[in-house]
PDB file of C-alpha atoms and ligand atoms in Angstrom:
ATOM      1  CA  UNK A   1       0.196  -0.063  -0.126  1.00 73.00           C
ATOM      2  CA  UNK A   2       0.772   3.449  -0.658  1.00 88.00           C
ATOM      3  CA  UNK A   3       1.925   5.921   2.411  1.00 96.00           C
ATOM      4  CA  UNK A   4      -0.329   8.338   3.524  1.00 97.00           C
ATOM      5  CA  UNK A   5       0.105  12.252   4.268  1.00 98.00           C
ATOM      6  CA  UNK A   6      -2.369  14.023   7.096  1.00 98.00           C
ATOM      7  CA  UNK A   7      -2.289  16.995   7.529  1.00 98.00           C
ATOM      8  CA  UNK A   8      -2.693  17.496  11.191  1.00 98.00           C
ATOM      9  CA  UNK A   9      -2.934  20.905  11.944  1.00 98.00           C
ATOM     10  CA  UNK A  10      -6.392  20.911  12.767  1.00 97.00           C
ATOM     11  CA  UNK A  11      -6.060  18.577  14.966  1.00 96.00           C
ATOM     12  CA  UNK A  12      -6.688  20.417  18.604  1.00 94.00           C
ATOM     13  CA  UNK A  13      -5.192  18.998  22.250  1.00 93.00           C
ATOM     14  CA  UNK A  14      -7.805  16.476  23.363  1.00 89.00           C
ATOM     15  CA  UNK A  15      -9.014  15.607  19.786  1.00 91.00           C
ATOM     16  CA  UNK A  16      -8.527  12.235  18.020  1.00 93.00           C
ATOM     17  CA  UNK A  17      -8.813  11.989  14.157  1.00 96.00           C
ATOM     18  CA  UNK A  18      -9.098   8.112  12.025  1.00 96.00           C
ATOM     19  CA  UNK A  19      -6.866   7.801   8.735  1.00 97.00           C
ATOM     20  CA  UNK A  20      -6.714   4.287   6.618  1.00 96.00           C
ATOM     21  CA  UNK A  21      -3.693   3.231   5.897  1.00 96.00           C
ATOM     22  CA  UNK A  22      -3.079  -0.246   4.360  1.00 94.00           C
ATOM     23  CA  UNK A  23      -6.724  -1.026   4.955  1.00 94.00           C
ATOM     24  CA  UNK A  24      -6.382  -0.643   8.586  1.00 96.00           C
ATOM     25  CA  UNK A  25      -7.464   2.054  10.770  1.00 96.00           C
ATOM     26  CA  UNK A  26      -4.896   4.923  12.346  1.00 97.00           C
ATOM     27  CA  UNK A  27      -5.390   6.625  15.305  1.00 97.00           C
ATOM     28  CA  UNK A  28      -4.057  10.045  15.766  1.00 97.00           C
ATOM     29  CA  UNK A  29      -4.415  11.855  19.297  1.00 95.00           C
ATOM     30  CA  UNK A  30      -3.013  15.213  19.863  1.00 95.00           C
ATOM     31  CA  UNK A  31      -2.547  14.771  23.961  1.00 94.00           C
ATOM     32  CA  UNK A  32      -3.335  17.079  26.299  1.00 92.00           C
ATOM     33  CA  UNK A  33      -0.912  17.909  28.767  1.00 93.00           C
ATOM     34  CA  UNK A  34      -3.411  16.197  31.133  1.00 90.00           C
ATOM     35  CA  UNK A  35      -3.563  13.419  28.730  1.00 90.00           C
ATOM     36  CA  UNK A  36       0.168  12.636  29.102  1.00 94.00           C
ATOM     37  CA  UNK A  37       0.454  13.421  32.650  1.00 92.00           C
ATOM     38  CA  UNK A  38      -1.612  10.541  33.469  1.00 91.00           C
ATOM     39  CA  UNK A  39       0.745   8.210  31.486  1.00 94.00           C
ATOM     40  CA  UNK A  40       3.300   8.555  34.864  1.00 92.00           C
ATOM     41  CA  UNK A  41       0.217   6.641  36.607  1.00 90.00           C
ATOM     42  CA  UNK A  42      -0.356   4.310  33.837  1.00 92.00           C
ATOM     43  CA  UNK A  43       3.221   3.300  33.883  1.00 93.00           C
ATOM     44  CA  UNK A  44       3.332   0.403  36.615  1.00 93.00           C
ATOM     45  CA  UNK A  45      -0.185  -0.764  35.442  1.00 93.00           C
ATOM     46  CA  UNK A  46       0.513  -1.842  31.673  1.00 95.00           C
ATOM     47  CA  UNK A  47       2.793  -4.386  30.703  1.00 95.00           C
ATOM     48  CA  UNK A  48       5.337  -2.820  28.648  1.00 94.00           C
ATOM     49  CA  UNK A  49       5.709   0.395  29.823  1.00 93.00           C
ATOM     50  CA  UNK A  50       8.445   1.603  27.442  1.00 91.00           C
ATOM     51  CA  UNK A  51       7.485  -0.672  24.898  1.00 92.00           C
ATOM     52  CA  UNK A  52      11.138  -2.699  24.917  1.00 90.00           C
ATOM     53  CA  UNK A  53       9.073  -5.511  23.299  1.00 89.00           C
ATOM     54  CA  UNK A  54      10.961  -5.522  19.642  1.00 85.00           C
ATOM     55  CA  UNK A  55       8.246  -5.304  17.255  1.00 83.00           C
ATOM     56  CA  UNK A  56       8.121  -1.868  17.947  1.00 86.00           C
ATOM     57  CA  UNK A  57       9.691   1.428  16.064  1.00 90.00           C
ATOM     58  CA  UNK A  58      12.470   2.923  17.896  1.00 92.00           C
ATOM     59  CA  UNK A  59      10.630   5.818  18.725  1.00 91.00           C
ATOM     60  CA  UNK A  60       7.590   4.484  20.329  1.00 92.00           C
ATOM     61  CA  UNK A  61      10.324   2.921  22.762  1.00 93.00           C
ATOM     62  CA  UNK A  62       9.879   5.670  25.178  1.00 91.00           C
ATOM     63  CA  UNK A  63       6.503   6.754  27.826  1.00 90.00           C
ATOM     64  CA  UNK A  64       4.361   8.698  24.741  1.00 95.00           C
ATOM     65  CA  UNK A  65       5.348   6.076  22.130  1.00 97.00           C
ATOM     66  CA  UNK A  66       5.460   9.075  19.742  1.00 97.00           C
ATOM     67  CA  UNK A  67       8.208  10.903  17.989  1.00 97.00           C
ATOM     68  CA  UNK A  68       6.505  14.458  19.562  1.00 97.00           C
ATOM     69  CA  UNK A  69       5.364  13.419  22.857  1.00 96.00           C
ATOM     70  CA  UNK A  70       2.100  14.749  22.563  1.00 97.00           C
ATOM     71  CA  UNK A  71       0.879  13.267  19.150  1.00 98.00           C
ATOM     72  CA  UNK A  72       0.080   9.915  19.382  1.00 97.00           C
ATOM     73  CA  UNK A  73       0.337   7.393  16.294  1.00 98.00           C
ATOM     74  CA  UNK A  74      -1.500   4.430  16.456  1.00 97.00           C
ATOM     75  CA  UNK A  75      -2.969   1.625  14.550  1.00 97.00           C
ATOM     76  CA  UNK A  76      -6.756   1.049  15.827  1.00 97.00           C
ATOM     77  CA  UNK A  77      -6.690  -3.012  15.910  1.00 98.00           C
ATOM     78  CA  UNK A  78      -7.230  -4.746  19.331  1.00 98.00           C
ATOM     79  CA  UNK A  79      -3.525  -6.918  18.795  1.00 97.00           C
ATOM     80  CA  UNK A  80      -5.755  -9.327  21.170  1.00 97.00           C
ATOM     81  CA  UNK A  81      -7.952 -11.052  17.948  1.00 97.00           C
ATOM     82  CA  UNK A  82      -8.327  -7.885  15.958  1.00 96.00           C
ATOM     83  CA  UNK A  83     -11.353  -5.957  16.838  1.00 96.00           C
ATOM     84  CA  UNK A  84     -11.472  -2.643  17.068  1.00 94.00           C
ATOM     85  CA  UNK A  85     -10.956  -0.461  20.743  1.00 93.00           C
ATOM     86  CA  UNK A  86     -13.369   2.340  21.514  1.00 90.00           C
ATOM     87  CA  UNK A  87     -11.793   5.473  22.444  1.00 85.00           C
ATOM     88  CA  UNK A  88     -12.440   6.288  26.266  1.00 77.00           C
ATOM     89  CA  UNK A  89     -10.670   9.603  26.655  1.00 68.00           C
ATOM     90  CA  UNK A  90     -13.230  11.461  29.249  1.00 60.00           C
ATOM     91  CA  UNK A  91     -14.882  11.174  32.016  1.00 53.00           C
ATOM     92  CA  UNK A  92     -18.554  11.881  33.505  1.00 54.00           C
ATOM     93  CA  UNK A  93     -21.676  10.647  33.126  1.00 57.00           C
ATOM     94  CA  UNK A  94     -22.448  10.980  29.078  1.00 56.00           C
ATOM     95  CA  UNK A  95     -19.073   8.458  28.541  1.00 57.00           C
ATOM     96  CA  UNK A  96     -19.699   5.567  30.635  1.00 59.00           C
ATOM     97  CA  UNK A  97     -16.492   6.416  31.720  1.00 60.00           C
ATOM     98  CA  UNK A  98     -15.525   6.668  35.722  1.00 64.00           C
ATOM     99  CA  UNK A  99     -13.571   9.271  36.781  1.00 64.00           C
ATOM    100  CA  UNK A 100     -10.588   6.917  37.940  1.00 69.00           C
ATOM    101  CA  UNK A 101     -10.281   6.142  34.456  1.00 74.00           C
ATOM    102  CA  UNK A 102      -7.260   8.152  33.317  1.00 77.00           C
ATOM    103  CA  UNK A 103      -8.777   7.754  29.479  1.00 85.00           C
ATOM    104  CA  UNK A 104      -7.741   5.522  27.000  1.00 91.00           C
ATOM    105  CA  UNK A 105      -9.288   2.366  24.350  1.00 93.00           C
ATOM    106  CA  UNK A 106     -11.425  -0.750  25.653  1.00 91.00           C
ATOM    107  CA  UNK A 107     -12.118  -3.030  23.076  1.00 93.00           C
ATOM    108  CA  UNK A 108     -15.209  -4.560  23.134  1.00 90.00           C
ATOM    109  CA  UNK A 109     -14.536  -8.461  21.903  1.00 94.00           C
ATOM    110  CA  UNK A 110     -12.633  -9.480  25.201  1.00 95.00           C
ATOM    111  CA  UNK A 111     -11.920  -6.555  27.617  1.00 91.00           C
ATOM    112  CA  UNK A 112      -8.275  -5.736  27.165  1.00 94.00           C
ATOM    113  CA  UNK A 113      -8.073  -2.268  27.497  1.00 93.00           C
ATOM    114  CA  UNK A 114      -4.904   0.474  26.895  1.00 95.00           C
ATOM    115  CA  UNK A 115      -3.719   3.420  28.080  1.00 94.00           C
ATOM    116  CA  UNK A 116      -3.891   6.960  26.016  1.00 95.00           C
ATOM    117  CA  UNK A 117       0.110   5.604  24.823  1.00 96.00           C
ATOM    118  CA  UNK A 118      -1.926   2.378  23.307  1.00 96.00           C
ATOM    119  CA  UNK A 119      -0.134   0.614  26.292  1.00 96.00           C
ATOM    120  CA  UNK A 120      -1.897  -2.887  27.257  1.00 96.00           C
ATOM    121  CA  UNK A 121      -2.906  -2.587  30.775  1.00 95.00           C
ATOM    122  CA  UNK A 122      -1.603  -6.098  32.482  1.00 95.00           C
ATOM    123  CA  UNK A 123      -3.823  -9.610  32.152  1.00 93.00           C
ATOM    124  CA  UNK A 124      -5.364  -8.446  29.665  1.00 94.00           C
ATOM    125  CA  UNK A 125      -6.124 -10.397  26.392  1.00 96.00           C
ATOM    126  CA  UNK A 126      -4.153  -8.804  24.526  1.00 96.00           C
ATOM    127  CA  UNK A 127      -0.089  -9.915  24.364  1.00 96.00           C
ATOM    128  CA  UNK A 128       0.888  -6.259  23.290  1.00 96.00           C
ATOM    129  CA  UNK A 129       0.666  -2.872  23.035  1.00 96.00           C
ATOM    130  CA  UNK A 130      -1.392  -1.533  20.030  1.00 97.00           C
ATOM    131  CA  UNK A 131       0.930  -1.250  17.274  1.00 96.00           C
ATOM    132  CA  UNK A 132       2.626   1.961  16.607  1.00 96.00           C
ATOM    133  CA  UNK A 133       3.229   2.283  12.327  1.00 96.00           C
ATOM    134  CA  UNK A 134       5.674   3.415  10.497  1.00 95.00           C
ATOM    135  CA  UNK A 135       5.593   7.081  10.303  1.00 96.00           C
ATOM    136  CA  UNK A 136       7.852  10.704  10.174  1.00 97.00           C
ATOM    137  CA  UNK A 137       6.860  14.333   9.519  1.00 97.00           C
ATOM    138  CA  UNK A 138       7.583  16.430   6.670  1.00 98.00           C
ATOM    139  CA  UNK A 139       6.790  19.560   8.225  1.00 97.00           C
ATOM    140  CA  UNK A 140       5.572  20.380  12.236  1.00 96.00           C
ATOM    141  CA  UNK A 141       2.117  19.145  11.069  1.00 97.00           C
ATOM    142  CA  UNK A 142       2.677  17.084   8.199  1.00 98.00           C
ATOM    143  CA  UNK A 143       2.975  13.112   8.583  1.00 98.00           C
ATOM    144  CA  UNK A 144       3.804  10.879   6.351  1.00 98.00           C
ATOM    145  CA  UNK A 145       2.437   7.262   7.098  1.00 97.00           C
ATOM    146  CA  UNK A 146       4.099   4.216   5.849  1.00 94.00           C
TER     147      UNK A 146
HETATM  148 FE1  FES B  24      -9.602  -7.464  21.842  1.00 60.54          FE
HETATM  149 FE2  FES B  24      -9.574  -9.872  22.162  1.00 60.54          FE
HETATM  150  S1  FES B  24      -9.661  -8.688  20.578  1.00 60.54           S
HETATM  151  S2  FES B  24      -9.498  -7.874  23.950  1.00 60.54           S
END
């Protein structure tokens, strides 16, 4: 498949967009400082906090799993059996998400949860963190995926 060029200039802090790459959904999330801070709390609760497992690109081997700290680029497919997790960023009555949940993703199929860096929580069926696709910045707000 061809690489996909994405303009993220309109992606506000706290927002997420989805683009398609090789038939897969790729999520791009502009994380707020608060969202990034939540990763410190989830460090101890995820199974591979620094993305040490081999299949992840070098630039994903850090706490934020990203080239730029605030921008997450991840394949939105569960690493268990390939369902699509849903985003559960927000708390509050309308979201159905509890206030002590720092935000992240929930896979509806077998209940795997991922934090805001796509890191899988311990003791969940998904074996790995969400895949970070190969990507690079062509300009400050332009990403090439693939
Ligand atoms: Fe996501 Fe099984 S496919 S938990």
